[in-house]
Amino acid sequence: MGHRRRTDAPPGFEEFTTARYTALVRLGTLLTGDPHHGEDLTQAALVAVLRAWPRLHPDGDPESYARRVMTRLAGKAGRRRWRGEVPTEPLPDGELLAPQDRVADTVDAQRLLAGLPTPLRQVLVLRFWLDYGEARTAAELGCSIGTVKSRTHRALARLRATVSRPTTGTGGVDRVAGRDEAGRGTGVRPVPPPEDDAPVPGSSGEMSRWIEALP
């Protein structure tokens, strides 16, 4: 839809699609953890935007509408694997990511997010990629602010554990060298070591804010 001209499209829709398609696909990829699913999610959202176009243009916000549709659809797809959450550690107050704890890391944000359960992945994408506040994130996800805090805390804890695990991970795989305990190649892309002030591949400045904060 983002690459073919639609002569029957209402005024403004084709321009919106052309301008925002790539950004929406990237968002979809982060929400789902898979680039192909991300594109499918974008296509579904654009169909919904097209149907709602008369009330979204020119005075509405079609991109926010598309994001909301994508978030809801991604949530439905992952909900069956979610068994609920109960905080097991104290939740942080104030800034989640203290400046003194920030370290740059070249780990691909998309790959890190793909390893999280959908609810945890969604809350990080909304909070740190889209830069939504806790209240807006809660509204988009249809949950309480407390749940947003809980999921954010748990997601960041899991990411910290992932990037700080230097050698053997699940199944005896050396995540740094990409080899198993017997020294055989695994085909798993090695996790690169941290590097000061290195950019985060494939991410926006907002996403790098939490990646860089991982100890």
Coordinates of C-alpha atoms in Angstrom, one line a residue:
M1 CA 0.0 0.0 0.0
G2 CA 2.9 2.3 0.7
H3 CA 4.4 1.7 -2.8
R4 CA 1.5 1.7 -5.2
R5 CA -0.5 4.6 -6.4
R6 CA -4.2 4.5 -5.6
T7 CA -6.2 6.6 -8.0
D8 CA -9.3 6.0 -5.9
A9 CA -7.7 7.1 -2.6
P10 CA -9.3 10.1 -0.8
P11 CA -7.4 13.4 -0.8
G12 CA -4.4 13.3 1.5
F13 CA -4.3 9.6 2.1
E14 CA -1.7 8.7 -0.5
E15 CA 0.6 11.5 0.7
F16 CA 0.2 10.3 4.3
T17 CA 1.0 6.7 3.4
T18 CA 4.0 7.7 1.3
A19 CA 5.4 9.9 4.0
R20 CA 4.9 7.6 7.0
Y21 CA 5.0 4.1 5.6
T22 CA 8.6 3.3 6.5
A23 CA 8.2 4.7 10.1
L24 CA 5.1 2.6 10.6
V25 CA 6.8 -0.5 9.4
R26 CA 9.6 0.0 11.8
L27 CA 7.2 0.5 14.6
G28 CA 5.3 -2.7 13.6
T29 CA 8.6 -4.6 13.5
L30 CA 9.5 -3.4 17.0
L31 CA 6.0 -4.2 18.3
T32 CA 5.9 -7.8 16.9
G33 CA 9.6 -8.6 16.9
D34 CA 9.5 -9.6 13.3
P35 CA 9.9 -7.5 10.1
H36 CA 7.4 -9.5 8.1
H37 CA 4.8 -9.3 10.8
G38 CA 5.6 -5.7 11.2
E39 CA 4.8 -5.0 7.5
D40 CA 1.5 -7.0 7.8
L41 CA 0.6 -5.0 10.9
T42 CA 1.3 -1.8 9.0
Q43 CA -0.9 -2.9 6.1
A44 CA -3.8 -3.8 8.5
A45 CA -3.4 -0.4 10.2
L46 CA -3.5 1.5 6.9
V47 CA -6.7 -0.3 5.9
A48 CA -8.2 0.9 9.2
V49 CA -6.9 4.4 8.6
L50 CA -8.4 4.5 5.1
R51 CA -11.8 3.5 6.4
A52 CA -11.6 6.2 9.1
W53 CA -10.1 8.8 6.8
P54 CA -13.1 11.1 6.5
R55 CA -12.9 11.8 10.3
L56 CA -9.0 11.8 10.4
H57 CA -8.3 14.3 7.6
P58 CA -7.6 17.1 7.6
D59 CA -8.2 17.9 11.3
G60 CA -7.4 14.5 12.9
D61 CA -4.2 12.6 13.6
P62 CA -4.0 9.6 11.3
E63 CA -0.6 8.5 12.5
S64 CA -1.7 8.3 16.1
Y65 CA -4.7 6.4 14.9
A66 CA -2.5 4.0 13.0
R67 CA -0.2 3.5 16.0
R68 CA -3.2 2.7 18.2
V69 CA -4.5 0.1 15.8
M70 CA -1.1 -1.5 15.5
T71 CA -0.6 -1.6 19.3
R72 CA -4.0 -3.2 19.8
L73 CA -3.5 -5.8 17.0
A74 CA 0.0 -6.7 18.2
G75 CA -1.4 -7.1 21.8
K76 CA -4.1 -9.5 20.6
A77 CA -1.6 -11.6 18.7
G78 CA 0.5 -12.1 21.8
R79 CA -2.1 -12.2 24.5
R80 CA -2.5 -16.0 24.5
R81 CA 1.0 -16.4 25.8
W82 CA 0.6 -13.9 28.6
R83 CA -0.4 -15.3 32.0
G84 CA -0.6 -12.0 33.9
E85 CA 2.0 -10.2 36.0
V86 CA 2.6 -9.6 39.7
P87 CA 5.5 -7.3 40.7
T88 CA 8.1 -9.2 42.7
E89 CA 10.5 -6.3 43.3
P90 CA 10.0 -2.7 44.4
L91 CA 9.0 -0.5 41.5
P92 CA 11.3 2.5 40.9
D93 CA 10.0 6.0 41.4
G94 CA 11.0 9.1 39.4
E95 CA 13.5 8.5 36.5
L96 CA 13.6 4.9 35.5
L97 CA 17.0 5.3 34.0
A98 CA 19.5 7.4 36.0
P99 CA 22.0 9.3 33.9
Q100 CA 24.9 8.0 35.9
D101 CA 23.9 4.4 35.0
R102 CA 24.0 5.1 31.2
V103 CA 26.4 3.1 29.1
A104 CA 26.3 2.9 25.3
D105 CA 25.7 -0.4 23.7
T106 CA 25.7 -1.6 20.1
V107 CA 23.3 -4.4 20.6
D108 CA 20.5 -4.2 18.1
A109 CA 17.3 -2.9 19.7
Q110 CA 15.0 -5.0 17.5
R111 CA 16.8 -8.2 18.5
L112 CA 16.6 -7.4 22.2
L113 CA 12.9 -6.6 22.0
A114 CA 12.1 -9.7 20.0
G115 CA 13.2 -11.8 23.0
L116 CA 10.6 -10.2 25.3
P117 CA 6.9 -11.3 25.8
T118 CA 4.6 -9.1 23.8
P119 CA 3.2 -7.1 26.8
L120 CA 6.8 -6.2 27.9
R121 CA 7.9 -5.4 24.4
Q122 CA 4.9 -3.2 23.8
V123 CA 5.4 -1.1 26.9
L124 CA 9.0 -0.4 26.0
V125 CA 8.2 0.5 22.5
L126 CA 5.5 3.0 23.6
R127 CA 7.5 4.4 26.4
F128 CA 10.9 4.8 24.8
W129 CA 10.5 4.6 21.0
L130 CA 7.3 6.7 20.8
D131 CA 8.3 8.6 23.9
Y132 CA 4.8 8.3 25.4
G133 CA 4.3 9.1 29.1
E134 CA 3.0 6.5 31.5
A135 CA -0.6 7.8 31.4
R136 CA -0.7 7.7 27.6
T137 CA 0.9 4.3 27.4
A138 CA -1.7 3.0 29.9
A139 CA -4.5 4.4 27.7
E140 CA -3.1 2.9 24.5
L141 CA -2.6 -0.5 26.1
G142 CA -5.9 -0.4 28.0
C143 CA -4.3 -1.0 31.4
S144 CA -3.5 0.9 34.6
I145 CA -0.5 3.2 35.1
G146 CA 0.7 0.7 37.8
T147 CA 0.7 -2.1 35.2
V148 CA 2.8 0.1 32.9
K149 CA 5.3 0.7 35.7
S150 CA 5.4 -3.0 36.5
R151 CA 5.9 -4.1 32.9
T152 CA 8.5 -1.4 32.3
H153 CA 10.4 -2.5 35.4
R154 CA 10.3 -6.2 34.5
A155 CA 11.2 -5.6 30.8
L156 CA 14.2 -3.5 31.7
A157 CA 15.3 -6.1 34.2
R158 CA 15.2 -8.8 31.6
L159 CA 17.1 -6.7 29.1
R160 CA 19.8 -5.9 31.7
A161 CA 20.1 -9.6 32.5
T162 CA 20.4 -10.4 28.7
V163 CA 23.1 -7.9 27.9
S164 CA 25.1 -8.4 31.1
R165 CA 25.3 -12.2 30.6
P166 CA 28.8 -12.5 29.2
T167 CA 29.2 -16.0 28.1
T168 CA 27.1 -19.2 28.2
G169 CA 23.3 -18.6 27.9
T170 CA 20.4 -20.8 27.3
G171 CA 21.3 -24.2 25.9
G172 CA 25.0 -23.7 26.4
V173 CA 25.5 -21.1 23.8
D174 CA 28.2 -18.5 24.1
R175 CA 26.4 -15.3 23.2
V176 CA 29.6 -13.4 22.8
A177 CA 31.5 -15.8 20.5
G178 CA 28.4 -17.5 18.9
R179 CA 29.7 -21.0 19.9
D180 CA 28.3 -23.7 22.1
E181 CA 30.2 -25.3 25.0
A182 CA 32.0 -27.7 22.7
G183 CA 33.3 -24.8 20.6
R184 CA 31.1 -25.5 17.7
G185 CA 29.6 -22.6 15.7
T186 CA 25.9 -22.1 16.4
G187 CA 24.8 -19.8 13.7
V188 CA 23.6 -17.4 16.3
R189 CA 24.7 -13.9 15.6
P190 CA 27.2 -12.9 18.4
V191 CA 26.3 -10.2 20.8
P192 CA 28.9 -7.4 20.3
P193 CA 30.6 -5.9 23.4
P194 CA 29.6 -2.5 24.7
E195 CA 31.4 0.4 23.1
D196 CA 31.4 4.0 24.5
D197 CA 29.2 6.5 22.6
A198 CA 28.4 3.9 19.9
P199 CA 25.2 4.3 17.9
V200 CA 22.4 1.8 18.3
P201 CA 21.7 0.3 14.9
G202 CA 18.2 0.6 13.5
S203 CA 16.9 2.7 16.3
S204 CA 15.7 6.2 17.0
G205 CA 17.3 8.5 19.6
E206 CA 14.4 7.7 22.0
M207 CA 15.0 4.0 21.7
S208 CA 18.7 4.4 22.3
R209 CA 17.9 6.2 25.5
W210 CA 16.9 3.0 27.3
I211 CA 19.4 0.8 25.5
E212 CA 22.2 3.1 26.5
A213 CA 21.0 2.9 30.1
L214 CA 21.4 -0.8 30.4
P215 CA 24.2 -1.6 32.9

